[in-house]
XYZ file of C-alpha atoms in Angstrom:
394
model
C -21.062 3.535 16.915
C -18.601 0.617 17.491
C -17.658 -1.482 14.502
C -20.570 -3.554 13.217
C -20.811 -7.308 13.751
C -19.930 -7.714 10.080
C -16.807 -5.637 10.441
C -15.713 -7.427 13.693
C -16.145 -10.861 11.974
C -14.185 -9.616 8.987
C -11.356 -8.311 11.185
C -11.128 -11.530 13.148
C -11.117 -13.619 9.946
C -8.448 -11.490 8.398
C -6.173 -11.731 11.540
C -6.663 -15.474 11.673
C -5.802 -15.994 8.086
C -2.683 -13.820 8.141
C -1.359 -15.732 11.151
C -2.041 -19.022 9.316
C -0.472 -17.768 6.030
C 2.606 -16.120 7.495
C 3.061 -17.958 10.781
C 3.945 -21.607 11.501
C 3.235 -23.906 8.586
C 0.118 -25.946 8.833
C 0.348 -29.674 9.444
C -0.155 -31.780 6.321
C -2.897 -33.520 8.193
C -4.714 -30.270 8.888
C -8.306 -31.160 8.045
C -9.217 -27.586 7.129
C -6.416 -27.371 4.584
C -7.125 -30.785 3.192
C -10.908 -30.578 2.951
C -11.625 -26.900 2.295
C -8.743 -24.445 1.742
C -6.596 -26.398 -0.682
C -9.487 -27.357 -3.031
C -10.504 -23.693 -3.089
C -6.889 -22.747 -3.849
C -7.140 -24.972 -6.869
C -9.990 -22.761 -8.087
C -7.889 -19.701 -7.465
C -5.112 -21.115 -9.576
C -7.464 -21.951 -12.445
C -8.994 -18.417 -12.427
C -5.590 -16.683 -12.049
C -4.068 -18.642 -14.938
C -6.909 -17.666 -17.166
C -6.454 -14.023 -16.120
C -2.792 -14.102 -16.749
C -3.271 -15.648 -20.184
C -5.640 -12.721 -20.954
C -3.111 -10.144 -19.661
C -0.398 -11.600 -21.844
C -2.613 -10.961 -24.938
C -3.135 -7.295 -24.183
C -1.246 -4.661 -26.133
C 1.859 -3.312 -24.437
C 2.952 -0.499 -26.791
C 0.675 1.966 -25.211
C 0.421 5.756 -25.382
C 0.701 6.829 -22.611
C 2.746 4.095 -21.099
C 0.961 2.217 -18.218
C 3.047 0.860 -15.348
C 1.296 -1.496 -12.983
C 2.725 -1.588 -9.467
C 1.024 -4.390 -7.561
C 1.111 -7.291 -5.224
C 0.971 -11.015 -5.631
C 0.213 -11.326 -1.924
C -2.754 -9.942 -0.034
C -2.021 -7.407 2.692
C 0.021 -4.203 2.764
C 3.546 -4.236 1.262
C 4.081 -0.472 1.061
C 2.901 -0.314 -2.545
C 0.824 2.806 -2.301
C 3.561 5.009 -0.754
C 5.901 3.615 -3.475
C 3.461 4.592 -6.196
C 3.180 8.142 -4.780
C 6.995 8.441 -4.598
C 7.588 7.201 -8.066
C 4.969 9.718 -9.265
C 6.813 12.538 -7.464
C 10.291 11.457 -8.643
C 9.243 10.942 -12.258
C 7.495 14.373 -12.187
C 10.673 16.006 -10.835
C 12.534 14.395 -13.704
C 10.269 16.092 -16.303
C 7.634 13.350 -16.958
C 3.961 14.137 -17.075
C 2.483 11.542 -14.697
C -0.996 10.391 -13.765
C -2.283 7.631 -11.365
C -5.194 5.244 -11.554
C -6.610 3.266 -8.641
C -9.669 1.215 -7.709
C -11.076 2.945 -4.635
C -11.951 0.117 -2.344
C -15.267 0.395 -0.517
C -15.962 3.899 -1.915
C -19.566 5.134 -2.236
C -18.896 5.962 -5.862
C -17.919 3.092 -8.089
C -17.904 4.557 -11.640
C -14.965 6.368 -13.271
C -14.217 9.678 -11.709
C -11.275 12.105 -11.063
C -10.084 12.339 -7.491
C -8.637 15.428 -5.886
C -6.752 16.159 -2.676
C -9.826 17.784 -1.133
C -12.237 14.901 -1.872
C -13.970 12.932 0.842
C -12.411 9.485 1.266
C -15.812 7.982 2.087
C -16.927 8.846 -1.450
C -13.752 8.141 -3.369
C -11.874 5.556 -1.299
C -8.973 6.045 1.101
C -6.135 5.196 -1.179
C -7.128 7.360 -4.191
C -7.479 10.463 -1.929
C -4.202 9.622 -0.252
C -2.538 9.331 -3.583
C -3.951 12.571 -4.770
C -2.490 14.378 -1.738
C 0.835 12.594 -1.641
C 1.688 12.805 -5.322
C 0.127 16.072 -6.496
C -0.588 14.482 -9.950
C -3.928 13.748 -11.560
C -5.698 10.689 -10.166
C -8.614 8.755 -11.472
C -10.253 5.655 -10.068
C -12.922 3.089 -10.989
C -13.886 -0.446 -10.195
C -12.756 -1.123 -13.771
C -9.286 0.407 -14.092
C -9.529 0.571 -17.804
C -12.435 3.040 -17.330
C -10.342 5.078 -14.990
C -7.501 5.061 -17.530
C -9.796 6.230 -20.298
C -11.146 9.069 -18.198
C -7.594 10.195 -17.143
C -6.337 10.234 -20.733
C -9.474 12.099 -21.973
C -9.135 14.744 -19.227
C -5.317 14.984 -19.240
C -4.133 14.191 -22.763
C -0.720 15.620 -21.901
C 0.056 12.602 -19.603
C 2.927 10.487 -20.712
C 3.043 7.755 -18.057
C 0.269 6.346 -15.933
C 1.054 4.494 -12.721
C -1.599 1.941 -11.694
C -1.883 1.263 -7.930
C -2.336 -2.425 -8.117
C -4.148 -4.313 -10.910
C -1.593 -7.016 -11.678
C -4.508 -9.462 -11.703
C -6.901 -7.158 -13.593
C -7.182 -8.552 -17.215
C -9.058 -5.667 -18.530
C -6.133 -3.205 -18.151
C -3.450 -3.166 -20.837
C -0.008 -2.295 -19.475
C 3.470 -1.489 -20.660
C 5.350 -2.688 -17.551
C 4.607 -4.833 -14.498
C 6.322 -4.314 -11.087
C 5.611 -6.832 -8.293
C 6.095 -5.483 -4.721
C 6.988 -7.805 -1.730
C 7.935 -7.063 1.862
C 9.949 -9.095 4.445
C 7.154 -11.673 4.670
C 7.900 -12.906 1.201
C 5.234 -15.192 -0.076
C 4.270 -16.620 3.184
C 3.498 -20.342 2.929
C 3.659 -20.029 -0.909
C 0.031 -21.212 -1.325
C -2.789 -19.601 -3.216
C -5.853 -18.068 -1.645
C -7.484 -19.059 0.662
C -4.923 -21.663 1.839
C -2.184 -18.974 1.476
C -1.742 -15.353 0.728
C -1.040 -15.545 -2.995
C -3.481 -14.011 -5.566
C -1.736 -15.895 -8.428
C 1.046 -18.408 -8.667
C 4.633 -17.288 -8.100
C 5.540 -18.837 -11.487
C 3.934 -15.815 -13.026
C 6.728 -13.601 -11.703
C 8.916 -14.779 -14.478
C 6.921 -12.888 -16.979
C 6.964 -9.583 -15.006
C 9.370 -6.833 -15.627
C 10.771 -6.123 -12.116
C 10.432 -7.200 -8.467
C 10.737 -4.482 -5.855
C 11.550 -5.581 -2.247
C 10.538 -3.500 0.826
C 13.496 -3.678 3.216
C 12.575 -4.606 6.772
C 12.824 -2.189 9.573
C 16.062 -2.282 11.557
C 18.454 -2.682 8.677
C 21.298 -0.145 8.382
C 20.624 3.160 6.660
C 20.942 3.207 2.908
C 19.331 1.058 0.255
C 20.683 -2.450 0.183
C 21.461 -3.559 -3.354
C 19.075 -6.086 -4.706
C 20.541 -9.436 -5.769
C 21.123 -9.669 -9.478
C 19.764 -12.316 -11.717
C 21.069 -15.675 -10.740
C 22.211 -14.552 -7.258
C 20.555 -15.937 -4.169
C 17.614 -13.914 -2.947
C 18.860 -14.147 0.701
C 21.362 -11.369 0.036
C 21.135 -8.225 2.202
C 17.786 -8.578 3.876
C 16.109 -10.367 1.051
C 13.822 -13.425 1.766
C 15.563 -16.315 3.439
C 16.416 -19.385 1.437
C 13.547 -21.396 2.856
C 11.078 -18.637 1.690
C 8.704 -19.694 -1.059
C 9.683 -16.543 -2.867
C 13.381 -17.351 -3.017
C 12.657 -20.598 -4.940
C 10.446 -18.783 -7.435
C 11.514 -17.793 -11.019
C 12.081 -14.152 -10.252
C 12.322 -11.308 -12.811
C 15.846 -10.338 -13.878
C 15.357 -6.781 -12.532
C 15.166 -6.534 -8.854
C 15.233 -3.429 -6.660
C 14.713 -2.376 -3.107
C 12.997 0.405 -1.191
C 12.396 1.385 2.437
C 9.654 3.417 4.107
C 10.686 6.313 6.435
C 8.672 8.361 8.872
C 9.079 12.112 8.276
C 6.831 14.157 10.543
C 3.413 14.352 12.368
C 0.472 16.275 11.046
C -2.868 17.199 12.704
C -5.725 15.466 11.179
C -7.840 18.190 9.512
C -10.029 18.708 6.534
C -7.899 18.667 3.374
C -4.689 18.661 5.518
C -5.715 21.928 7.198
C -4.235 22.308 10.673
C -6.237 22.360 13.821
C -6.387 25.591 15.777
C -3.310 26.053 17.970
C -5.408 26.229 21.136
C -7.106 23.006 20.320
C -4.237 20.826 19.238
C -4.238 18.337 22.203
C -2.958 21.088 24.474
C 0.330 21.325 22.740
C 2.115 24.678 23.028
C 3.542 24.847 19.446
C 1.791 25.813 16.238
C 0.334 22.423 15.077
C 0.955 22.706 11.415
C 3.512 19.893 11.557
C 5.729 18.511 14.330
C 9.029 16.713 13.799
C 9.412 13.188 15.216
C 11.331 14.531 18.212
C 8.891 17.443 18.927
C 5.882 15.158 18.807
C 7.441 12.597 21.140
C 8.272 15.433 23.573
C 4.765 16.896 23.348
C 3.204 13.524 24.000
C 5.243 12.749 27.054
C 3.011 12.111 30.087
C -0.161 12.154 27.964
C -2.563 9.268 27.324
C -1.737 8.328 23.734
C -3.988 5.966 21.904
C -3.176 4.502 18.409
C -5.556 3.250 15.829
C -4.819 1.613 12.542
C -7.107 0.317 9.787
C -4.404 -1.063 7.544
C -3.376 -4.641 6.515
C -0.630 -4.840 9.121
C -1.617 -2.575 12.069
C 0.984 -3.985 14.479
C 3.696 -2.582 12.172
C 2.379 0.900 12.704
C 2.167 0.413 16.462
C 5.708 -0.870 16.646
C 6.933 2.147 14.547
C 5.147 4.538 16.905
C 6.915 3.008 19.891
C 10.296 3.128 18.074
C 9.606 6.829 17.515
C 9.452 7.413 21.267
C 5.798 7.188 21.991
C 4.352 5.319 24.984
C 0.943 3.884 23.830
C -1.723 3.419 26.422
C -3.993 1.609 23.929
C -3.974 0.259 20.501
C -7.046 -0.159 18.325
C -7.192 -2.350 15.282
C -9.734 -1.521 12.583
C -10.475 -3.387 9.373
C -8.398 -2.477 6.299
C -10.444 -0.060 4.190
C -12.970 -0.031 6.934
C -15.516 2.707 7.372
C -14.738 5.600 9.745
C -17.021 6.695 12.580
C -16.537 9.342 15.236
C -17.483 6.728 17.913
C -14.258 4.744 17.049
C -12.197 7.659 18.418
C -11.559 6.684 22.121
C -13.042 9.215 24.610
C -10.351 8.622 27.214
C -7.362 9.569 24.958
C -5.649 12.878 25.145
C -3.798 12.205 21.852
C -4.905 9.838 19.096
C -2.359 8.758 16.425
C -3.164 7.091 13.166
C -1.776 6.376 9.692
C -2.253 8.807 6.766
C -4.542 6.254 5.238
C -6.774 6.433 8.268
C -6.547 10.174 8.472
C -8.232 10.783 5.126
C -11.217 8.947 6.554
C -11.353 10.490 9.981
C -10.583 14.083 9.158
C -14.190 15.135 8.666
C -14.918 14.613 12.342
C -12.654 17.464 13.275
C -11.236 15.985 16.428
C -8.245 18.064 17.587
C -6.669 15.099 19.418
C -5.908 13.289 16.145
C -2.547 13.237 14.461
C -1.161 11.225 11.600
C 2.303 10.126 10.698
C 3.564 10.970 7.351
C 5.595 8.116 5.806
C 7.450 8.261 2.503
C 9.069 5.631 0.288
C 12.682 5.804 -0.482
C 13.360 3.676 -3.526
C 16.677 2.577 -4.778
C 17.663 5.343 -7.381
C 18.495 2.566 -9.822
C 14.731 1.621 -9.864
C 13.814 5.056 -11.162
C 16.750 5.003 -13.612
C 15.609 1.645 -14.993
C 11.978 2.809 -15.203
C 12.994 5.858 -17.103
C 15.064 3.854 -19.551
C 12.142 1.509 -20.192
C 9.748 4.430 -20.639
C 11.975 6.078 -23.159
C 12.282 2.814 -25.020
C 8.520 2.457 -25.118
C 8.030 5.934 -26.366
C 10.187 5.201 -29.442
C 8.750 1.851 -30.365
């Protein structure tokens, strides 16, 4: 069936708010800001300050160490691919790593372990995606402290736990906090709902590191993050008029970028579609390189769907990778999947990996997803290792 009325209203509201937060600044005389949004932002500030005070009173000398990688702004910043890549890199360096997540809109809400073969409708899209991308133990729960307890009880060998988000979760003790931003910075610098901020930018001063996602189109290579005391406008960082550049930033600042690797058929547990059913393509459909997929899609009706915080970013990337898109379909972030959402007139349907874990059970051979991996500044992992070694000897 098509998206429900509730989902359509949610999608329209999200799109309107994002334009308002990250687009042209609202007029000071805007009655909506003055009469409704700003007073509600005051409530957000009061709640977030109480939560921050609670976080600061939590223990930090934990075993295993808990590293929270989260957002101060709503909407996608590339945090989840970064968590997966940090888990892979730390594992390759000899650390025993686990991940905890919340599992937005999952059927199950209690603490549970998540595996690569689980159904995203039951466990949530991001936990399943993390289990597949990282190949480390993953636990999730609405209360992340419960997920942490389950993970430790089940895998006592774990030395470091990465938490996908939870900066604003006062029930989770943590060793380190890493705040992630993208090229949008902090938008208009206001708190929800007048702006995109979950908590005041002043809280950044007490966090351990800031990680900046480099915008698309910058030269290859990781641009060095500005050091403490240097202007944040350096090398693709937020411009001087950004609310973020005026904030008291952490001393440690790093960068990362996202890069497309290859295309995969959307199949149960990552299984490939049958060669004779893979959208008529004449190559074994296990994976296709960026160039192979663009060639195979030439002259075909390609439709793209995305149920992520910034769908236009995915559509633009697909075009940059050589695809001509006949139609784009925007779905709500963390929205529910339904076979009726797959357009009947398409010969090829492309989507994100986050969408693929939700649509794979429908076994539609037209569906392919783009694998995207984070490429962090090596200095970020070096710093993280140094801090983890220090916490293990405290």
